[in-house]
Short mmCIF file of C-alpha atoms in Angstrom, two decimals:
data_model
loop_
_atom_site.label_atom_id
_atom_site.label_comp_id
_atom_site.label_asym_id
_atom_site.label_seq_id
_atom_site.Cartn_x
_atom_site.Cartn_y
_atom_site.Cartn_z
CA UNK A 32 -18.26 2.27 6.20
CA UNK A 33 -18.03 -0.21 3.87
CA UNK A 34 -16.25 2.71 1.38
CA UNK A 35 -13.19 2.29 4.05
CA UNK A 36 -11.90 -0.03 2.29
CA UNK A 37 -12.05 1.94 -0.64
CA UNK A 38 -10.18 4.93 0.85
CA UNK A 39 -7.69 2.59 2.91
CA UNK A 40 -7.64 -1.29 1.37
CA UNK A 41 -5.19 -2.20 4.47
CA UNK A 42 -6.66 -0.88 7.02
CA UNK A 43 -6.94 -3.44 10.02
CA UNK A 44 -10.31 -3.09 10.40
CA UNK A 45 -10.64 -5.88 12.88
CA UNK A 46 -9.70 -3.34 15.61
CA UNK A 47 -12.86 -1.93 15.19
CA UNK A 48 -15.32 -4.96 14.17
CA UNK A 49 -17.85 -3.36 17.29
CA UNK A 50 -17.72 -0.21 15.91
CA UNK A 51 -18.84 -0.71 12.14
CA UNK A 52 -21.86 -2.38 12.27
CA UNK A 53 -23.44 0.45 14.38
CA UNK A 54 -21.57 2.93 11.84
CA UNK A 55 -23.17 1.60 8.36
CA UNK A 56 -26.95 1.02 9.95
CA UNK A 57 -26.36 4.70 10.46
CA UNK A 58 -25.06 5.67 7.34
CA UNK A 59 -22.30 7.20 8.70
CA UNK A 60 -19.21 7.34 5.57
CA UNK A 61 -15.44 7.50 5.82
CA UNK A 62 -16.14 11.60 4.89
CA UNK A 63 -18.14 11.83 8.08
CA UNK A 64 -15.99 10.60 9.95
CA UNK A 65 -13.34 12.53 9.13
CA UNK A 66 -15.48 16.21 8.43
CA UNK A 67 -17.83 15.45 12.04
CA UNK A 68 -17.42 15.95 15.57
CA UNK A 69 -16.52 12.81 17.31
CA UNK A 70 -19.74 13.51 19.69
CA UNK A 71 -21.77 14.41 16.49
CA UNK A 72 -20.82 10.95 15.49
CA UNK A 73 -20.96 8.54 18.37
CA UNK A 74 -24.33 10.35 19.32
CA UNK A 75 -25.76 9.24 15.31
CA UNK A 76 -24.73 5.81 16.34
CA UNK A 77 -24.90 5.09 19.73
CA UNK A 78 -21.24 4.51 20.25
CA UNK A 79 -19.01 5.43 23.18
CA UNK A 80 -17.01 8.74 22.31
CA UNK A 81 -13.96 7.30 22.97
CA UNK A 82 -13.83 4.21 20.51
CA UNK A 83 -15.04 6.96 18.33
CA UNK A 84 -12.20 9.40 18.58
CA UNK A 85 -9.46 6.34 18.30
CA UNK A 86 -11.42 5.16 15.15
CA UNK A 87 -11.18 8.62 13.75
CA UNK A 88 -7.44 9.03 14.72
CA UNK A 89 -6.41 5.58 13.34
CA UNK A 90 -7.83 6.57 10.45
CA UNK A 91 -6.71 9.87 9.85
CA UNK A 92 -2.97 8.78 10.82
CA UNK A 93 -3.66 5.97 7.77
CA UNK A 94 -4.41 8.80 5.46
CA UNK A 95 -1.32 10.88 6.52
CA UNK A 96 0.91 7.75 6.28
CA UNK A 97 -0.54 7.01 2.83
CA UNK A 98 0.51 10.14 1.40
CA UNK A 99 3.76 10.42 3.70
CA UNK A 100 3.34 13.12 5.21
CA UNK A 101 5.91 13.45 8.90
CA UNK A 102 5.27 12.72 11.81
CA UNK A 103 2.31 9.96 10.61
CA UNK A 104 4.59 6.65 10.91
CA UNK A 105 5.31 7.49 14.61
CA UNK A 106 1.06 8.14 15.65
CA UNK A 107 0.53 5.08 13.47
CA UNK A 108 2.42 2.96 16.06
CA UNK A 109 -0.03 3.72 19.46
CA UNK A 110 -2.88 2.01 17.00
CA UNK A 111 -1.39 -1.25 15.13
CA UNK A 112 2.52 -3.55 15.59
CA UNK A 113 5.42 -1.80 14.24
CA UNK A 114 5.97 -4.50 12.65
CA UNK A 115 2.67 -4.83 10.01
CA UNK A 116 3.40 -0.62 9.20
CA UNK A 117 4.56 -0.33 5.43
CA UNK A 118 6.36 2.15 4.82
CA UNK A 119 5.32 4.63 2.24
CA UNK A 120 6.75 6.79 -0.01
CA UNK A 121 7.58 10.42 1.20
CA UNK A 122 6.30 13.13 -0.80
CA UNK A 123 9.52 15.35 -0.54
CA UNK A 124 11.81 13.45 -3.79
CA UNK A 125 14.17 15.22 -5.86
CA UNK A 126 14.53 15.05 -9.77
CA UNK A 127 17.43 12.80 -9.59
CA UNK A 128 15.51 10.69 -7.43
CA UNK A 129 12.78 10.37 -10.02
CA UNK A 130 14.66 10.08 -12.91
CA UNK A 131 16.81 7.25 -11.25
CA UNK A 132 13.54 5.45 -10.56
CA UNK A 133 12.66 5.60 -13.92
CA UNK A 134 11.65 2.64 -15.51
CA UNK A 135 9.57 1.94 -18.78
CA UNK A 136 8.66 -0.56 -21.51
CA UNK A 137 9.95 -0.66 -24.87
CA UNK A 138 8.01 -0.90 -27.72
CA UNK A 139 11.16 -3.13 -29.33
CA UNK A 140 10.77 -0.14 -32.39
CA UNK A 141 13.76 2.60 -31.61
CA UNK A 142 11.23 4.75 -34.02
CA UNK A 143 8.05 4.34 -31.78
CA UNK A 144 10.04 4.88 -28.39
CA UNK A 145 11.47 7.80 -29.35
CA UNK A 146 7.78 8.93 -30.37
CA UNK A 147 7.13 7.98 -26.80
CA UNK A 148 9.83 9.50 -24.99
CA UNK A 149 11.31 5.95 -23.95
CA UNK A 150 8.18 3.53 -24.17
CA UNK A 151 5.70 2.86 -21.66
CA UNK A 152 6.54 3.84 -17.82
CA UNK A 153 5.42 2.31 -15.13
CA UNK A 154 3.79 4.51 -12.41
CA UNK A 155 1.11 6.53 -14.93
CA UNK A 156 -2.08 5.04 -16.15
CA UNK A 157 -1.72 5.19 -20.04
CA UNK A 158 -4.79 4.69 -22.73
CA UNK A 159 -4.57 3.70 -26.10
CA UNK A 160 -7.26 4.48 -28.05
CA UNK A 161 -8.55 3.96 -31.73
CA UNK A 162 -11.16 2.99 -33.99
CA UNK A 163 -11.51 -1.09 -34.84
CA UNK A 164 -8.75 -2.43 -36.95
CA UNK A 165 -5.96 0.52 -35.69
CA UNK A 166 -4.21 -1.22 -34.18
CA UNK A 167 -5.15 -1.27 -30.33
CA UNK A 168 -4.98 -4.85 -29.17
CA UNK A 169 -1.85 -5.58 -31.22
CA UNK A 170 -0.04 -3.06 -29.27
CA UNK A 171 -1.64 -3.94 -25.79
CA UNK A 172 0.10 -7.74 -26.86
CA UNK A 173 3.44 -6.70 -27.71
CA UNK A 174 3.47 -5.07 -24.41
CA UNK A 175 2.21 -7.99 -22.26
CA UNK A 176 5.28 -9.97 -23.94
CA UNK A 177 7.98 -7.08 -23.38
CA UNK A 178 7.59 -6.75 -20.03
CA UNK A 179 9.04 -9.80 -19.13
CA UNK A 180 12.27 -9.51 -20.68
CA UNK A 181 15.24 -8.10 -18.30
CA UNK A 182 15.75 -4.48 -18.01
CA UNK A 183 18.65 -4.43 -20.33
CA UNK A 184 15.66 -5.73 -23.29
CA UNK A 185 13.62 -2.69 -22.66
CA UNK A 186 11.30 -5.15 -20.17
CA UNK A 187 10.77 -5.03 -16.31
CA UNK A 188 11.10 -9.00 -15.39
CA UNK A 189 7.96 -8.76 -14.42
CA UNK A 190 4.86 -11.37 -15.19
CA UNK A 191 1.99 -9.02 -16.54
CA UNK A 192 -2.11 -9.22 -16.04
CA UNK A 193 -4.64 -9.02 -19.50
CA UNK A 194 -8.09 -7.92 -17.76
CA UNK A 195 -10.58 -8.78 -21.18
CA UNK A 196 -13.78 -7.19 -21.07
CA UNK A 197 -15.07 -8.47 -25.13
CA UNK A 198 -13.10 -11.19 -26.56
CA UNK A 199 -10.40 -13.89 -24.65
CA UNK A 200 -6.55 -13.80 -24.29
CA UNK A 201 -5.81 -14.42 -27.90
CA UNK A 202 -2.78 -16.63 -27.04
CA UNK A 203 -2.14 -17.72 -30.90
CA UNK A 204 -1.37 -14.12 -31.73
CA UNK A 205 1.16 -14.29 -28.61
CA UNK A 206 2.44 -17.64 -30.02
CA UNK A 207 3.14 -16.33 -33.33
CA UNK A 208 5.23 -12.45 -31.88
CA UNK A 209 7.27 -14.62 -30.19
CA UNK A 210 8.32 -17.35 -32.67
CA UNK A 211 8.50 -13.94 -35.31
CA UNK A 212 10.35 -11.24 -33.74
CA UNK A 213 13.65 -12.04 -33.74
CA UNK A 214 14.41 -10.30 -29.81
CA UNK A 215 12.47 -13.06 -28.75
CA UNK A 216 14.09 -15.70 -31.08
CA UNK A 217 17.14 -14.62 -29.88
CA UNK A 218 17.52 -15.13 -26.35
CA UNK A 219 18.33 -18.16 -24.67
CA UNK A 220 15.24 -20.59 -23.72
CA UNK A 221 15.72 -19.47 -20.31
CA UNK A 222 15.11 -15.84 -20.81
CA UNK A 223 12.54 -16.19 -23.10
CA UNK A 224 9.12 -14.54 -22.24
CA UNK A 225 6.34 -17.10 -21.08
CA UNK A 226 2.76 -17.17 -21.47
CA UNK A 227 2.35 -18.71 -18.66
CA UNK A 228 3.86 -15.16 -16.99
CA UNK A 229 0.57 -13.59 -18.38
CA UNK A 230 -2.60 -13.68 -16.28
CA UNK A 231 -5.75 -13.40 -17.80
CA UNK A 232 -9.40 -12.42 -16.24
CA UNK A 233 -12.52 -11.78 -17.66
CA UNK A 234 -15.33 -9.45 -17.15
CA UNK A 235 -18.38 -9.79 -18.74
CA UNK A 236 -20.23 -6.93 -16.96
CA UNK A 237 -19.71 -3.81 -15.00
CA UNK A 238 -20.26 -5.53 -11.89
CA UNK A 239 -17.68 -8.55 -12.09
CA UNK A 240 -15.73 -5.25 -13.39
CA UNK A 241 -15.84 -3.31 -10.57
CA UNK A 242 -15.53 -6.02 -7.84
CA UNK A 243 -12.44 -7.44 -9.49
CA UNK A 244 -10.60 -4.59 -9.56
CA UNK A 245 -11.61 -3.64 -5.93
CA UNK A 246 -10.38 -6.65 -4.69
CA UNK A 247 -8.79 -9.18 -6.62
CA UNK A 248 -6.47 -7.51 -8.33
CA UNK A 249 -4.85 -5.93 -5.53
CA UNK A 250 -4.23 -8.71 -3.85
CA UNK A 251 -2.74 -10.62 -7.60
CA UNK A 252 -0.60 -7.57 -8.39
CA UNK A 253 0.88 -7.32 -4.46
CA UNK A 254 1.78 -11.07 -4.36
CA UNK A 255 2.74 -11.54 -8.60
CA UNK A 256 4.94 -8.31 -8.78
CA UNK A 257 2.96 -7.37 -11.29
CA UNK A 258 4.56 -5.18 -13.73
CA UNK A 259 1.73 -4.26 -16.23
CA UNK A 260 -2.07 -3.98 -15.68
CA UNK A 261 -3.85 -4.09 -19.19
CA UNK A 262 -7.66 -3.76 -19.53
CA UNK A 263 -8.90 -3.86 -23.10
CA UNK A 264 -11.11 -2.38 -23.60
CA UNK A 265 -11.99 0.06 -20.68
CA UNK A 266 -15.58 1.55 -22.38
CA UNK A 267 -16.82 -1.65 -23.03
CA UNK A 268 -19.03 -2.29 -20.28
CA UNK A 269 -19.71 1.18 -19.66
CA UNK A 270 -21.27 1.41 -22.95
CA UNK A 271 -23.41 -1.79 -22.63
CA UNK A 272 -24.01 -0.64 -19.09
CA UNK A 273 -25.77 2.44 -20.78
CA UNK A 274 -27.84 1.31 -23.59
CA UNK A 275 -30.09 -0.43 -20.73
CA UNK A 276 -30.52 2.12 -17.99
CA UNK A 277 -31.57 5.92 -18.53
CA UNK A 278 -29.82 8.87 -19.89
CA UNK A 279 -31.14 11.57 -17.05
CA UNK A 280 -29.16 13.52 -15.12
CA UNK A 281 -28.67 11.98 -12.32
CA UNK A 282 -27.30 8.48 -14.11
CA UNK A 283 -25.26 10.40 -15.53
CA UNK A 284 -24.15 11.78 -12.41
CA UNK A 285 -23.20 8.91 -10.93
CA UNK A 286 -21.42 7.66 -13.68
CA UNK A 287 -18.99 10.57 -13.61
CA UNK A 288 -18.89 9.07 -10.09
CA UNK A 289 -17.73 5.54 -11.48
CA UNK A 290 -14.73 6.53 -13.34
CA UNK A 291 -13.67 8.55 -11.00
CA UNK A 292 -13.34 6.48 -8.28
CA UNK A 293 -11.77 4.36 -11.26
CA UNK A 294 -9.51 6.24 -11.74
CA UNK A 295 -7.98 6.64 -8.78
CA UNK A 296 -8.27 2.93 -8.21
CA UNK A 297 -5.67 2.41 -11.43
CA UNK A 298 -3.70 5.08 -10.36
CA UNK A 299 -3.37 4.08 -7.08
CA UNK A 300 -2.15 0.09 -8.31
CA UNK A 301 0.41 1.82 -10.73
CA UNK A 302 1.62 4.33 -8.28
CA UNK A 303 2.32 1.80 -5.25
CA UNK A 304 3.23 -0.73 -6.97
CA UNK A 305 5.09 0.76 -9.96
CA UNK A 306 3.45 -0.65 -12.24
CA UNK A 307 2.32 0.43 -15.98
CA UNK A 308 -1.37 0.49 -16.30
CA UNK A 309 -1.95 0.03 -20.28
CA UNK A 310 -6.16 0.92 -20.96
CA UNK A 311 -8.01 -0.01 -24.29
CA UNK A 312 -10.46 2.59 -25.67
CA UNK A 313 -13.08 3.12 -28.16
CA UNK A 314 -13.87 5.61 -30.27
CA UNK A 315 -17.46 7.72 -31.17
CA UNK A 316 -18.05 9.40 -34.93
CA UNK A 317 -17.84 13.32 -34.13
CA UNK A 318 -19.42 15.28 -36.88
CA UNK A 319 -17.82 18.61 -37.99
CA UNK A 320 -19.17 21.53 -36.52
CA UNK A 321 -21.79 23.46 -38.24
CA UNK A 322 -23.07 27.10 -39.21
CA UNK A 323 -25.77 28.26 -37.14
CA UNK A 324 -29.48 29.02 -39.82
CA UNK A 325 -29.97 32.32 -40.55
CA UNK A 326 -32.22 34.14 -38.29
CA UNK A 327 -35.11 34.30 -40.22
CA UNK A 328 -34.88 29.96 -40.11
CA UNK A 329 -34.38 29.54 -36.72
CA UNK A 330 -38.01 29.47 -36.58
CA UNK A 331 -37.95 25.39 -37.88
CA UNK A 332 -35.85 25.09 -34.25
CA UNK A 333 -38.49 26.72 -32.09
CA UNK A 334 -37.21 30.63 -31.94
CA UNK A 335 -39.80 33.39 -33.43
CA UNK A 336 -39.15 36.55 -34.79
CA UNK A 337 -40.70 39.45 -33.65
CA UNK A 338 -43.10 40.09 -36.31
CA UNK A 339 -44.45 36.58 -36.90
CA UNK A 340 -46.10 36.90 -33.20
CA UNK A 341 -49.26 38.85 -33.23
CA UNK A 342 -51.21 40.49 -29.96
CA UNK A 343 -53.63 37.25 -29.39
CA UNK A 344 -50.73 34.77 -29.01
CA UNK A 345 -47.63 34.96 -27.32
CA UNK A 346 -46.18 31.51 -28.31
CA UNK A 347 -44.82 31.03 -32.27
CA UNK A 348 -46.75 28.47 -33.80
CA UNK A 349 -45.62 24.94 -33.89
CA UNK A 350 -45.54 22.60 -37.11
CA UNK A 351 -47.33 19.05 -36.84
CA UNK A 352 -48.49 19.39 -32.83
CA UNK A 353 -52.17 18.29 -33.44
CA UNK A 354 -55.15 20.65 -33.34
CA UNK A 355 -52.96 23.03 -36.01
CA UNK A 356 -55.34 24.21 -38.67
CA UNK A 357 -53.96 23.93 -42.39
CA UNK A 358 -53.49 28.01 -42.70
CA UNK A 359 -51.35 27.90 -39.41
CA UNK A 360 -49.26 25.51 -40.64
CA UNK A 361 -48.54 27.69 -44.14
CA UNK A 362 -48.03 31.10 -42.30
CA UNK A 363 -45.65 28.83 -40.32
CA UNK A 364 -43.70 27.69 -43.56
CA UNK A 365 -44.11 31.13 -45.09
CA UNK A 366 -42.53 32.53 -41.88
CA UNK A 367 -39.91 29.89 -41.55
CA UNK A 368 -38.79 29.83 -45.21
CA UNK A 369 -39.59 33.40 -46.62
CA UNK A 370 -36.81 36.22 -45.61
CA UNK A 371 -38.38 38.82 -43.02
CA UNK A 372 -39.92 42.04 -44.21
CA UNK A 373 -37.70 45.16 -45.32
CA UNK A 374 -37.21 47.25 -42.24
CA UNK A 375 -39.48 50.26 -41.82
CA UNK A 376 -39.60 53.61 -39.53
CA UNK A 377 -42.70 52.01 -37.78
CA UNK A 378 -41.79 48.35 -38.34
CA UNK A 379 -37.93 48.15 -37.38
CA UNK A 380 -36.30 44.83 -37.89
CA UNK A 381 -33.98 43.90 -34.51
CA UNK A 382 -30.30 43.11 -35.28
CA UNK A 383 -29.86 39.30 -35.03
CA UNK A 384 -27.07 38.67 -31.82
CA UNK A 385 -23.79 36.70 -33.06
CA UNK A 386 -23.64 33.57 -30.79
CA UNK A 387 -20.57 33.49 -28.33
CA UNK A 388 -18.76 30.56 -30.39
CA UNK A 389 -18.52 33.28 -33.49
CA UNK A 390 -16.69 35.71 -30.64
CA UNK A 391 -14.41 33.67 -29.14
CA UNK A 392 -14.30 30.13 -31.36
CA UNK A 393 -11.22 29.39 -29.72
CA UNK A 394 -13.30 28.57 -26.41
CA UNK A 395 -15.69 26.67 -27.90
CA UNK A 396 -15.25 22.68 -27.23
CA UNK A 397 -15.25 21.65 -31.04
CA UNK A 398 -11.98 23.42 -30.78
CA UNK A 399 -10.82 22.68 -27.14
CA UNK A 400 -11.69 18.85 -28.44
CA UNK A 401 -8.79 19.19 -30.79
CA UNK A 402 -6.31 19.34 -27.59
CA UNK A 403 -7.34 16.16 -26.09
CA UNK A 404 -8.58 14.07 -28.38
CA UNK A 405 -6.10 12.87 -31.02
CA UNK A 406 -8.11 14.11 -33.82
CA UNK A 407 -8.36 17.40 -35.30
CA UNK A 408 -11.14 19.49 -37.68
CA UNK A 409 -8.06 21.90 -37.95
CA UNK A 410 -8.11 25.62 -37.04
CA UNK A 411 -11.81 27.00 -36.10
CA UNK A 412 -12.36 29.21 -39.14
CA UNK A 413 -11.92 26.26 -41.39
CA UNK A 414 -15.88 24.83 -41.48
CA UNK A 415 -17.50 22.03 -42.54
CA UNK A 416 -17.91 24.44 -46.07
CA UNK A 417 -13.71 24.19 -46.46
CA UNK A 418 -13.18 20.56 -45.69
CA UNK A 419 -14.11 19.18 -48.73
CA UNK A 420 -11.41 20.42 -50.67
CA UNK A 421 -9.15 19.50 -47.70
CA UNK A 422 -6.39 21.76 -48.31
CA UNK A 423 -4.13 20.51 -44.88
CA UNK A 424 -3.10 16.79 -45.30
CA UNK A 425 -3.20 16.60 -42.38
CA UNK A 426 -6.43 17.26 -40.74
CA UNK A 427 -8.26 14.50 -40.24
CA UNK A 428 -11.67 14.51 -42.32
CA UNK A 429 -13.04 11.11 -40.25
CA UNK A 430 -13.34 12.85 -37.06
CA UNK A 431 -13.53 10.47 -33.83
CA UNK A 432 -13.86 11.02 -29.97
CA UNK A 433 -12.51 8.92 -27.67
CA UNK A 434 -15.21 7.05 -25.45
CA UNK A 435 -16.13 8.21 -21.58
CA UNK A 436 -16.33 11.86 -22.27
CA UNK A 437 -14.08 14.82 -20.50
CA UNK A 438 -14.44 13.11 -17.77
CA UNK A 439 -12.24 9.80 -18.45
CA UNK A 440 -9.64 11.82 -19.91
CA UNK A 441 -9.09 14.33 -16.92
CA UNK A 442 -8.09 10.33 -15.11
CA UNK A 443 -5.47 9.69 -17.35
CA UNK A 444 -1.36 10.40 -17.59
CA UNK A 445 -1.46 9.60 -21.57
CA UNK A 446 -3.35 9.36 -24.39
CA UNK A 447 -2.17 7.10 -27.53
CA UNK A 448 -3.89 7.71 -30.30
CA UNK A 449 -4.17 5.05 -33.59
CA UNK A 450 -5.62 6.32 -36.58
CA UNK A 451 -6.45 3.98 -39.18
CA UNK A 452 -6.71 6.01 -42.94
CA UNK A 453 -6.96 4.71 -46.18
CA UNK A 454 -3.72 3.84 -48.59
CA UNK A 455 -2.85 3.29 -51.58
CA UNK A 456 -1.59 0.37 -53.25
CA UNK A 457 2.16 -0.64 -51.43
CA UNK A 458 4.13 -3.89 -49.87
CA UNK A 459 2.94 -3.71 -46.50
CA UNK A 460 0.21 -5.36 -43.65
CA UNK A 461 -3.24 -6.65 -44.97
CA UNK A 462 -6.51 -5.62 -43.58
CA UNK A 463 -6.33 -8.40 -41.04
CA UNK A 464 -3.33 -7.13 -39.09
CA UNK A 465 -1.25 -9.92 -40.54
CA UNK A 466 2.45 -10.01 -42.11
CA UNK A 467 1.11 -8.81 -46.14
CA UNK A 468 2.77 -11.25 -48.43
CA UNK A 469 5.06 -9.83 -51.16
CA UNK A 470 3.20 -7.05 -53.78
CA UNK A 471 0.05 -7.33 -52.15
CA UNK A 472 -1.25 -3.88 -51.37
CA UNK A 473 -1.38 -2.31 -48.32
CA UNK A 474 -5.53 -1.46 -47.88
CA UNK A 475 -4.58 1.14 -44.80
CA UNK A 476 -2.24 2.99 -42.89
CA UNK A 477 -1.65 3.57 -39.61
CA UNK A 478 -0.51 6.28 -37.76
CA UNK A 479 0.65 6.82 -33.11
CA UNK A 480 -0.20 10.04 -32.26
CA UNK A 481 0.50 11.12 -28.95
CA UNK A 482 -1.90 13.32 -27.77
CA UNK A 483 -0.93 14.36 -24.35
CA UNK A 484 1.47 12.89 -22.12
CA UNK A 485 2.87 13.88 -18.71
CA UNK A 486 6.69 12.74 -18.99
CA UNK A 487 7.03 13.95 -22.31
CA UNK A 488 5.97 16.27 -25.59
CA UNK A 489 2.77 15.50 -27.55
CA UNK A 490 2.70 15.13 -31.31
CA UNK A 491 1.31 18.65 -32.84
CA UNK A 492 -2.07 19.43 -33.02
CA UNK A 493 -1.85 19.14 -36.70
CA UNK A 494 0.48 16.54 -37.26
CA UNK A 495 0.10 13.38 -38.74
CA UNK A 496 2.18 10.93 -36.47
CA UNK A 497 4.76 8.06 -36.11
CA UNK A 498 3.44 5.73 -39.05
CA UNK A 499 3.56 1.82 -38.38
CA UNK A 500 2.90 -0.87 -39.86
CA UNK A 501 1.40 -4.39 -38.02
CA UNK A 502 3.40 -7.68 -38.84
CA UNK A 503 3.76 -11.07 -37.42
CA UNK A 504 6.34 -9.84 -34.54
CA UNK A 505 3.94 -7.13 -33.55
CA UNK A 506 4.01 -3.44 -34.18
CA UNK A 507 6.79 -1.59 -36.06
CA UNK A 508 7.56 1.81 -37.73
CA UNK A 509 6.67 2.05 -41.45
CA UNK A 510 9.51 2.13 -43.72
CA UNK A 511 9.58 5.49 -45.19
CA UNK A 512 9.64 5.07 -49.17
#
């Protein structure tokens, strides 16, 4: 029953300490407790039937109360002290009630806030993805400070927590932002954000990350009234673990379950404490889709045309296998490189069947991922042979894909892609992200693109997004020349 605290962290386990050892020994999970008959559970665990029924009803009532179902509070009073029962939010809420609870963290830039439909809202899990140097950490550091501002200035008046998986909290950069940005510099000393209101935690591996997010972060958020939880980055520990473990189907299935559980934990923190959860994510290179080889050249990939097979052997000859004679190897090369003989009545050639991807190109992953990754390769007819000309400047030739795949994409409410591209010489920011001097050439141009969001419209698939720059005070929209 160790999974009970994962499902119901506040469940009063002290009332059933005499039952848990037997349930744990017989591998009875919370799902078994709710789906199996109490008599079956009592028989397997060798426990009194009345005690099992009482535990089952208590767990069910706690789940219903957590979801805000009616009459759940009355059932809980039969098992717990009424003064210790927490009042959950109701499932029935009007649109005006939701609008009144809307709280968002500003970027302190009107253009960027407009692109984000008001900023980073509480109650959601938001992802900021991009390649190295795109400005992910700079974006997160600005949010760490802005959250401490009063709501009238775009903050929440609440402290923040920074969970690092790669490098410690860059306090010198935070000090520079506080000193440089005019919003912070103009505030009285008692209203200015402070580094003491930022809690920093490091998770060097996946095991420590899971323990901290499961046990320590919920307590810290509840006691300190944390308004913003940042994880930088979410994929680092998973990538390190995957490089040292098997990539079999069982290992990938376990990884998917871990990501689903992580998403549930973060969403629960955001919803129950009305906090904003923002994570950064890494990206991987994505190759443009390639057209399949002609049918007479597919033998190199393992499929042989019918004319190449002989009655004595039903399997095609393989190139490079031990035991193949030179004549067989030359025959395989000729069959793969030379076109097939012309079709005759005595030797008809079958017509090659079109792959499903050529019949329904819009249903392929190469096309669908244009809508949830942030990097578009163009319409399905825009093949790799045409990309060298790049007729549309909004099509990104340097394609990227956020890490952790589609399973993680389904766990977040918003994805913000920060895209970095080479630029011509113009006064802006330098490559290190600092404030460029006068006349110093801009080496990179950066764009912020809302891939999808639960609270506002997204940037068009074929649009670049809002151009921004990194300066001493954080992030700001780039001036239009």
